[in-house]
Amino acid sequence: MADYTTVDGAMVGVIMGSASDWPAMREASETLDELGIAHECNAISAHRHHERLSRYVAEAEQRGMKLFICAAGGAAHLAGVVAALTDRPVLGCPMKAWSLEGLDSLLSTVQMPKGIPVATFAIGVPGAVNAALFAGYILALGDDAIRDRLRAFRQRQSAVIQSLGD
Ligand code: RP5
């Protein structure tokens, strides 16, 4: 039996270094839900579950996963390791962990040496939501329904800001 969760038809694999990253990454999951993007969420640490991580990424690719969103804190190597294991796009979300307000995670995720790219987003919830939206933009290149839902999302967002200003 697989020691991770799978969802039929998932296009995005959200991977976290720890269940403690879930409060931020739940918002990424909710954003993907809002865009109607099937996805699955798993806590699989790069350093505590490296064999499981390799198996998961290989199997997810075989199932047709289009891209991965990877969230980790501290010496945050999860996104870089996943990027090494796949040729699908990897979006990195630096988490605020136990110190340095997430700056350690940001630098660990963004400072990939040349050759294996990780698209890195802001620390914490803003980056988690933006990574989900960016996943939507990538998928919308080949999916008009997702593109329409992204446009609707932006219109709703603009309407909220406008109504506060009235
Ligand atoms: C990282 O260390 C995780 O991604 C998390 O952000 C941080 C703390 O993990 P826990 O000690 O809460 O499991 O691996």
Tab-separated table of C-alpha atoms and ligand atoms in Angstrom, residues 16-21 45-48 71-76 78 95-98 105, ligand 1:
chain	number	residue	atom	x	y	z
A	16	MET	CA	5.235	19.606	2.500
A	17	GLY	CA	8.310	18.914	4.602
A	18	SER	CA	6.113	18.456	7.659
A	19	ALA	CA	2.485	18.431	8.739
A	20	SER	CA	3.408	21.641	10.586
A	21	ASP	CA	3.465	23.358	7.150
A	45	SER	CA	10.222	15.261	4.150
A	46	ALA	CA	13.280	15.382	1.892
A	47	HIS	CA	15.578	14.398	4.744
A	48	ARG	CA	13.307	12.248	6.933
A	71	ALA	CA	6.783	23.783	0.906
A	72	ALA	CA	9.490	23.528	3.528
A	73	GLY	CA	11.062	25.487	6.319
A	74	GLY	CA	14.547	25.836	7.783
A	75	ALA	CA	17.248	24.348	5.546
A	76	ALA	CA	14.522	23.992	2.963
A	78	LEU	CA	12.585	19.835	-0.480
A	95	MET	CA	7.745	28.298	5.231
A	96	LYS	CA	8.250	30.264	8.438
A	97	ALA	CA	9.713	27.532	10.629
A	98	TRP	CA	11.231	27.885	14.093
A	105	SER	CA	13.723	28.910	4.118
B	1	RP5	C1	10.934	21.380	7.692
B	1	RP5	O1	11.187	21.746	8.993
B	1	RP5	C2	9.440	21.399	7.517
B	1	RP5	O2	9.104	21.761	6.231
B	1	RP5	C3	8.964	22.407	8.530
B	1	RP5	O3	8.732	23.670	7.939
B	1	RP5	C4	10.117	22.512	9.506
B	1	RP5	C5	9.759	22.028	10.877
B	1	RP5	O4	9.286	20.716	10.802
B	1	RP5	P1	8.718	20.005	12.098
B	1	RP5	O5	9.857	19.948	13.068
B	1	RP5	O6	7.564	20.846	12.569
B	1	RP5	O7	8.260	18.646	11.623
B	1	RP5	O8	11.438	20.118	7.398
